[in-house]
Coordinates of C-alpha atoms and ligand atoms in Angstrom, one line a residue:
M226 CA 73.2 107.7 134.2
A227 CA 71.5 111.0 133.6
N228 CA 74.7 113.0 133.0
A229 CA 76.5 110.5 130.8
K230 CA 78.1 112.2 127.7
N231 CA 77.0 110.7 124.4
P232 CA 80.2 109.5 122.7
L233 CA 78.7 110.4 119.3
A234 CA 78.9 114.0 120.3
D235 CA 82.5 113.8 119.3
P236 CA 82.6 113.6 115.5
K237 CA 85.7 111.4 115.7
N238 CA 83.6 108.6 117.1
Q239 CA 81.1 108.8 114.2
R240 CA 81.2 106.5 111.2
A241 CA 82.1 108.1 107.8
A242 CA 78.5 108.5 106.6
T243 CA 77.6 110.4 109.7
Q244 CA 80.7 112.6 109.6
L245 CA 79.9 113.4 106.0
V246 CA 76.5 114.9 107.0
H247 CA 77.4 116.7 110.2
G248 CA 81.2 117.0 110.4
G249 CA 82.7 120.5 110.5
T250 CA 79.3 122.3 110.7
N251 CA 79.7 125.7 112.4
R252 CA 76.3 127.2 112.9
S253 CA 75.9 131.0 113.0
Q254 CA 73.8 132.8 115.7
H255 CA 70.7 132.0 113.6
G256 CA 70.9 128.2 114.1
E257 CA 70.4 127.4 110.4
T258 CA 69.9 123.7 109.6
S259 CA 71.9 123.7 106.4
E260 CA 75.4 125.2 106.6
A261 CA 75.5 129.0 105.9
L262 CA 77.3 130.3 102.8
Y263 CA 79.8 133.0 103.8
L264 CA 80.1 134.8 100.4
N265 CA 82.4 137.5 101.5
S266 CA 86.0 138.5 100.7
G267 CA 86.8 140.5 103.9
F268 CA 86.0 140.7 107.6
I269 CA 85.3 143.7 110.0
Y270 CA 87.2 144.3 113.2
D271 CA 85.7 145.8 116.4
S272 CA 88.6 148.2 116.8
S273 CA 92.0 149.0 115.4
A274 CA 93.5 147.1 118.3
A275 CA 91.4 144.1 117.4
A276 CA 92.7 144.3 113.8
E277 CA 96.3 144.6 115.0
A278 CA 95.8 141.5 117.3
R279 CA 94.3 139.5 114.4
F280 CA 97.3 140.4 112.1
M281 CA 99.7 139.5 115.0
G282 CA 98.1 136.0 115.1
E283 CA 96.9 136.6 118.6
D284 CA 93.4 135.3 117.8
D285 CA 92.5 133.0 115.0
G286 CA 89.7 134.9 113.4
H287 CA 89.5 135.5 109.7
I288 CA 91.3 138.3 107.9
Y289 CA 90.7 137.9 104.1
S290 CA 89.2 135.1 102.0
R291 CA 92.4 134.6 100.0
F292 CA 93.6 132.6 103.0
S293 CA 90.6 131.7 105.2
N294 CA 86.8 131.9 105.3
P295 CA 84.2 130.1 107.5
S296 CA 82.8 128.2 104.4
Y297 CA 86.3 126.9 103.6
D298 CA 86.7 125.8 107.3
M299 CA 83.5 123.7 107.3
F300 CA 84.6 121.9 104.0
Q301 CA 88.1 121.4 105.2
D302 CA 87.1 120.2 108.7
R303 CA 84.6 117.7 107.2
M304 CA 87.3 116.4 104.8
C305 CA 89.8 116.1 107.7
L306 CA 87.4 113.8 109.6
L307 CA 86.8 111.6 106.6
E308 CA 90.5 111.4 105.7
G309 CA 91.8 111.1 109.3
A310 CA 94.0 114.1 108.7
E311 CA 95.0 116.8 111.2
A312 CA 94.6 119.7 108.7
A313 CA 93.5 120.6 105.2
R314 CA 93.3 123.5 102.8
A315 CA 90.9 123.8 99.9
T316 CA 92.0 125.1 96.5
A317 CA 90.3 126.4 93.3
T318 CA 90.9 123.1 91.3
G319 CA 92.5 119.7 91.6
M320 CA 95.4 121.0 89.6
A321 CA 95.8 123.9 92.1
A322 CA 95.9 121.3 94.9
V323 CA 98.6 119.2 93.2
T324 CA 100.7 122.1 92.1
T325 CA 100.5 123.8 95.5
A326 CA 101.3 120.5 97.4
V327 CA 104.4 119.8 95.2
M328 CA 105.6 123.4 95.2
S329 CA 105.2 123.7 99.0
Q330 CA 107.9 121.0 99.4
V331 CA 110.6 122.0 96.9
R332 CA 113.0 124.8 95.9
A333 CA 115.5 125.2 93.0
G334 CA 118.2 122.5 93.2
D335 CA 115.8 119.9 94.6
H336 CA 114.6 116.7 92.8
V337 CA 111.2 115.0 92.6
V338 CA 110.4 111.4 91.6
A339 CA 107.0 110.6 90.1
S340 CA 105.3 107.6 88.7
R341 CA 104.8 107.9 84.9
A342 CA 101.1 107.0 84.8
L343 CA 99.7 110.4 85.9
F344 CA 96.7 112.6 85.1
G345 CA 97.8 114.7 82.1
G346 CA 98.0 118.0 84.0
C347 CA 100.0 116.4 86.9
R348 CA 102.5 115.0 84.5
F349 CA 102.9 118.4 82.8
V350 CA 103.7 120.1 86.2
V351 CA 106.3 117.5 87.1
E352 CA 107.9 117.0 83.7
D353 CA 107.7 120.5 82.2
Y354 CA 107.2 123.1 84.9
L355 CA 109.4 121.8 87.7
P356 CA 112.6 121.8 85.5
R357 CA 111.8 125.4 84.4
W358 CA 112.0 126.4 88.0
G359 CA 115.2 124.5 88.7
V360 CA 113.7 121.4 90.2
Q361 CA 114.7 118.2 88.4
S362 CA 112.3 115.3 88.1
T363 CA 112.5 111.6 87.3
I364 CA 109.5 109.8 85.9
I365 CA 109.5 106.0 86.5
D366 CA 107.2 103.0 86.2
G367 CA 105.4 103.1 89.5
R368 CA 104.2 99.5 89.6
D369 CA 107.5 98.3 91.1
P370 CA 108.5 100.1 94.3
E371 CA 112.2 99.2 93.5
N372 CA 112.0 101.8 90.7
F373 CA 111.4 104.6 93.3
A374 CA 114.3 103.4 95.4
R375 CA 116.6 103.4 92.3
A376 CA 115.5 107.0 91.3
M377 CA 116.2 108.6 94.7
K378 CA 119.0 111.1 94.9
P379 CA 120.5 113.0 97.9
N380 CA 118.4 116.1 96.9
T381 CA 115.1 114.2 96.4
K382 CA 112.5 116.1 98.5
A383 CA 109.3 114.6 97.3
I384 CA 107.7 111.6 95.6
F385 CA 104.4 112.2 93.8
I386 CA 102.1 109.3 92.9
E387 CA 98.6 108.7 91.7
T388 CA 97.0 105.3 92.4
P389 CA 94.9 103.8 90.8
T390 CA 96.3 105.7 87.8
N391 CA 94.5 107.5 85.1
P392 CA 93.5 105.9 82.7
T393 CA 94.8 102.4 83.0
L394 CA 94.1 101.8 86.7
E395 CA 97.6 100.6 87.5
L396 CA 98.4 100.5 91.2
V397 CA 101.3 101.9 93.2
D398 CA 102.1 100.3 96.6
I399 CA 101.6 103.4 98.9
K400 CA 103.1 101.8 102.0
A401 CA 106.3 100.5 100.3
V402 CA 106.8 103.9 98.5
A403 CA 106.2 105.9 101.8
E404 CA 109.0 103.8 103.4
I405 CA 111.4 104.6 100.6
A406 CA 110.5 108.3 100.7
H407 CA 111.1 108.5 104.5
A408 CA 114.3 106.6 104.4
H409 CA 115.6 109.4 102.1
G410 CA 114.1 112.3 104.1
A411 CA 111.5 113.0 101.4
V412 CA 107.8 113.4 101.6
L413 CA 105.2 111.3 99.8
I414 CA 102.4 113.1 98.1
V415 CA 99.4 110.9 96.9
D416 CA 96.8 112.1 94.4
N417 CA 93.8 110.0 95.7
V418 CA 91.1 111.0 93.2
F419 CA 90.4 107.6 91.6
A420 CA 90.1 105.6 94.9
T421 CA 88.1 108.4 96.7
P422 CA 88.7 109.1 100.4
L423 CA 86.2 106.3 101.2
Y424 CA 88.2 103.4 99.8
Q425 CA 91.9 104.3 100.2
K426 CA 93.6 106.0 103.2
P427 CA 97.0 107.1 102.0
L428 CA 97.9 108.9 105.3
A429 CA 97.3 105.7 107.3
L430 CA 99.6 103.9 104.8
G431 CA 102.4 106.4 105.5
A432 CA 101.8 109.2 102.9
D433 CA 102.5 112.8 104.1
L434 CA 100.1 114.8 101.9
V435 CA 97.0 113.7 100.0
T436 CA 95.4 115.7 97.2
Y437 CA 92.0 115.6 95.6
S438 CA 90.3 117.1 92.6
A439 CA 87.1 117.8 94.5
T440 CA 85.6 118.5 91.0
K441 CA 85.3 114.7 90.7
H442 CA 83.4 112.6 93.3
I443 CA 83.3 115.2 96.0
D444 CA 81.1 117.5 94.0
G445 CA 80.2 114.6 91.8
Q446 CA 77.3 116.4 90.1
G447 CA 79.2 118.3 87.4
R448 CA 78.7 121.7 89.0
C449 CA 81.9 123.3 90.1
M450 CA 85.7 122.9 90.3
G451 CA 87.7 122.5 93.5
G452 CA 90.6 120.8 95.2
V453 CA 91.8 119.9 98.6
I454 CA 95.2 119.1 100.3
L455 CA 95.3 117.1 103.5
G456 CA 98.1 116.2 105.9
S457 CA 99.7 116.9 109.3
K458 CA 99.2 120.2 111.0
E459 CA 102.9 120.9 110.5
L460 CA 103.0 120.4 106.7
I461 CA 99.6 122.0 106.1
E462 CA 99.7 125.0 108.4
A463 CA 103.3 125.9 107.7
D464 CA 104.2 124.9 104.1
V465 CA 100.8 124.6 102.4
H466 CA 99.0 127.5 104.1
T467 CA 101.8 129.9 103.4
I468 CA 102.0 129.2 99.7
I469 CA 98.2 129.5 99.3
R470 CA 98.1 132.7 101.4
Q471 CA 100.9 134.3 99.3
T472 CA 100.1 133.0 95.8
G473 CA 96.3 132.7 95.9
P474 CA 95.2 129.3 94.3
T475 CA 92.3 129.7 96.8
I476 CA 88.9 128.1 96.4
S477 CA 85.8 130.5 96.3
P478 CA 83.3 130.5 99.3
F479 CA 80.5 129.4 96.9
N480 CA 82.4 126.4 95.6
A481 CA 83.6 125.4 99.0
W482 CA 79.9 125.4 100.1
V483 CA 78.8 123.4 97.1
L484 CA 81.5 120.8 97.8
L485 CA 80.6 120.8 101.5
K486 CA 77.0 119.9 100.5
G487 CA 78.3 117.4 98.0
L488 CA 80.1 115.5 100.9
E489 CA 76.7 114.8 102.5
T490 CA 75.9 112.4 99.7
L491 CA 79.4 111.2 98.9
A492 CA 79.2 107.8 100.6
L493 CA 75.7 107.1 99.1
R494 CA 76.8 108.0 95.6
V495 CA 80.2 106.4 95.6
E496 CA 78.9 103.1 97.0
K497 CA 76.2 102.8 94.4
M498 CA 78.5 103.8 91.6
T499 CA 81.1 101.3 92.8
A500 CA 78.6 98.4 92.9
S501 CA 77.6 99.2 89.3
A502 CA 81.3 99.5 88.3
A503 CA 82.1 96.0 89.8
A504 CA 79.1 94.5 88.0
L505 CA 80.1 96.1 84.7
A506 CA 83.7 94.9 85.1
D507 CA 82.4 91.3 85.4
F508 CA 80.1 91.8 82.4
L509 CA 82.8 93.3 80.2
A510 CA 85.5 90.9 81.2
D511 CA 83.3 88.0 79.9
H512 CA 82.3 89.7 76.6
P513 CA 83.9 88.3 73.4
K514 CA 84.4 91.7 71.9
I515 CA 86.4 93.0 74.9
E516 CA 90.0 92.1 75.1
K517 CA 90.7 93.1 78.7
V518 CA 89.2 95.0 81.5
F519 CA 91.2 97.0 84.1
Y520 CA 89.5 97.1 87.5
P521 CA 91.4 96.9 90.8
H522 CA 89.1 94.4 92.4
H523 CA 88.6 92.2 89.3
K524 CA 90.6 89.0 89.5
S525 CA 92.2 89.6 86.1
H526 CA 93.9 92.8 87.4
P527 CA 97.7 92.2 87.3
Q528 CA 98.0 93.8 90.8
Y529 CA 94.8 92.2 92.2
E530 CA 96.5 91.3 95.5
L531 CA 97.8 94.8 96.1
G532 CA 94.3 96.2 95.1
M533 CA 92.6 94.0 97.7
R534 CA 95.2 95.0 100.3
Q535 CA 95.3 98.7 99.7
M536 CA 91.8 99.6 98.6
S537 CA 88.6 98.6 100.5
A538 CA 86.6 98.6 97.2
G539 CA 87.4 98.6 93.5
S540 CA 86.3 102.3 92.9
T541 CA 83.9 103.9 90.4
M542 CA 86.4 103.8 87.5
L543 CA 87.3 101.1 85.0
A544 CA 89.0 100.8 81.7
M545 CA 88.7 98.3 78.9
E546 CA 90.4 97.4 75.6
V547 CA 88.0 96.8 72.7
K548 CA 89.2 94.2 70.3
S549 CA 90.4 96.0 67.2
N550 CA 88.9 95.4 63.7
A551 CA 92.0 93.7 62.5
G552 CA 91.0 90.1 61.5
D553 CA 92.2 88.5 64.7
G554 CA 91.2 91.4 67.0
S555 CA 94.8 92.4 67.5
G556 CA 96.5 95.5 66.2
D557 CA 96.3 99.0 67.6
N558 CA 93.4 100.8 65.9
Q559 CA 90.6 102.8 67.4
E560 CA 87.7 102.0 65.0
N561 CA 85.9 99.6 67.3
A562 CA 86.5 101.7 70.4
F563 CA 84.9 104.7 68.6
K564 CA 82.0 102.5 67.4
L565 CA 81.3 101.3 70.9
A566 CA 81.4 104.7 72.5
D567 CA 79.3 106.2 69.7
A568 CA 76.6 103.5 70.1
L569 CA 76.1 104.1 73.8
S570 CA 73.2 106.2 74.7
V571 CA 72.9 106.5 78.5
I572 CA 76.6 106.7 78.9
K573 CA 77.9 110.0 77.5
I574 CA 81.2 110.8 75.8
S575 CA 83.1 113.3 77.9
N576 CA 86.3 113.6 79.8
N577 CA 85.2 114.3 83.4
L578 CA 84.9 111.6 86.0
G579 CA 83.3 110.8 89.3
D580 CA 80.1 112.3 88.1
A581 CA 76.5 111.2 88.6
K582 CA 76.3 110.7 84.9
S583 CA 78.3 107.8 83.4
I584 CA 81.1 109.0 81.2
I585 CA 83.2 107.3 78.6
T586 CA 86.5 108.6 77.3
H587 CA 89.0 107.6 74.6
P588 CA 92.3 108.7 76.2
A589 CA 94.6 108.3 73.2
T590 CA 92.7 110.9 71.2
T591 CA 91.6 113.2 74.0
T592 CA 93.1 113.4 77.5
H593 CA 96.4 111.9 76.5
Q594 CA 96.6 113.3 72.9
R595 CA 99.6 115.4 73.9
F596 CA 101.7 112.3 74.6
S597 CA 104.1 111.1 71.9
E598 CA 103.2 107.7 70.4
E599 CA 106.1 106.2 72.4
E600 CA 105.1 107.8 75.7
R601 CA 101.5 106.8 75.2
L602 CA 102.2 103.1 74.5
E603 CA 104.7 103.1 77.4
A604 CA 101.9 104.3 79.7
G605 CA 99.7 101.4 78.4
I606 CA 97.4 103.7 76.5
N607 CA 96.7 102.1 73.1
R608 CA 94.0 103.1 70.7
K609 CA 91.7 100.3 71.8
L610 CA 91.5 101.7 75.3
L611 CA 88.3 103.3 76.7
R612 CA 88.0 104.7 80.2
L613 CA 84.7 104.5 82.0
S614 CA 83.5 106.6 84.9
V615 CA 80.4 104.8 86.3
G616 CA 77.6 107.0 87.4
L617 CA 74.4 106.8 89.4
E618 CA 72.1 105.5 86.7
D619 CA 70.4 102.1 87.2
G620 CA 73.2 99.5 87.0
Q621 CA 71.2 97.2 84.7
D622 CA 70.6 100.1 82.3
L623 CA 74.4 100.6 82.1
I624 CA 74.9 96.9 81.3
D625 CA 72.1 97.0 78.7
D626 CA 73.6 100.1 77.2
F627 CA 76.9 98.3 76.7
A628 CA 75.3 95.1 75.5
F629 CA 73.5 97.0 72.7
A630 CA 76.6 99.0 71.8
L631 CA 78.8 96.0 71.6
D632 CA 76.3 94.3 69.2
Q633 CA 76.9 97.3 66.8
I634 CA 80.6 96.4 66.4
Ligands
PLP563 C1 90.8 115.7 87.5 C2 92.1 115.2 88.1 C3 93.0 116.2 88.5 C4 92.8 117.7 88.2 O1 91.7 118.2 88.8 P1 90.9 119.5 88.3 O2 89.9 119.7 89.3 O3 90.4 119.1 86.9 O4 91.9 120.6 88.2 C5 94.2 115.7 89.1 N1 94.4 114.4 89.3 C6 93.5 113.5 89.0 C7 93.8 112.0 89.2 C8 92.3 113.9 88.3 O5 91.4 112.9 88.0

């Protein structure tokens, strides 16, 4: 069959790793191999009439890089293929993505429900900023979907969740919460950073908008900030596009290009990091100086069954409680957690995640320091807790690093 069309010519028929290398590529007249970087703020029109037509929306060319640019398009299109989304918009940071996604769905007088275990900045937006703008919010324990159903009000316009949560890797049942949202005419927004687009598909489970901090696994090499919002054409092109166009939380062409190139290696990196994370979870769970590990695909996880159902792998993130130095290992003190982190060598103390370099964080004294003692403990963040983002180093070196450091306690 000389004229048969190769089905792989349609990127939708490619598997994720192939989409991540080729998806969204839009070559210029020069036929460059690697994607070109369009480092420009504006665009030139052939005539005044052409400019008028562009502003009238009669052709879909670019106008100004606050709202669109060929480098954003390539990154957004590649993300859409991976996520199975109709449309996407990139933003300057992950927080810009979350804030824009939530703000695009509410106005004064509305109400938002959110799960309590959220990335610090996300919780601040929901708990502190929304009420300042006349949008009430209710924060609940997201582990039980019934809590969402109970918190819904006639004016609830959005539910916002993160799963697995930061830093305790609690899970929220996306499908059950999507059904509750839709029964009340609200949208479900999911921050999918911890699971990555490879291992959890919120849109397929019923979510309406998905957000990422692309700073994390998508760049994954500690170079630049970015974010992305994905969803239906309707929500993205009307609601999300308009707020980005008019308020400007836009990504830069350079960062969009770095993230586009980051996607080429996303599957390779995340699969390797996840294999090491699973091995570390096993090692730590059996160690006498570790009280508990939190890893969605480890049998000891209280929501193990949901983790197996909702996520296709356990992710690159885990958390652990180090037995305290109180005689029987109980009590809430941080001495041993600090000792462990300080004795690690390959694994660095930092607060980023999803990076090629393994990173350990003590949430109670850093990322969640702003929480009151009560809020902190309610969110499951005691002083014995360490969060680990597993990197690309040799997996055995990571286990050896922990074995040595645990011996120092
Ligand atoms: C990092 C992170 C954010 C914020 O992203 P930035 O790129 O740092 O602005 C939001 N949600 C989660 C779950 C994150 O890990």
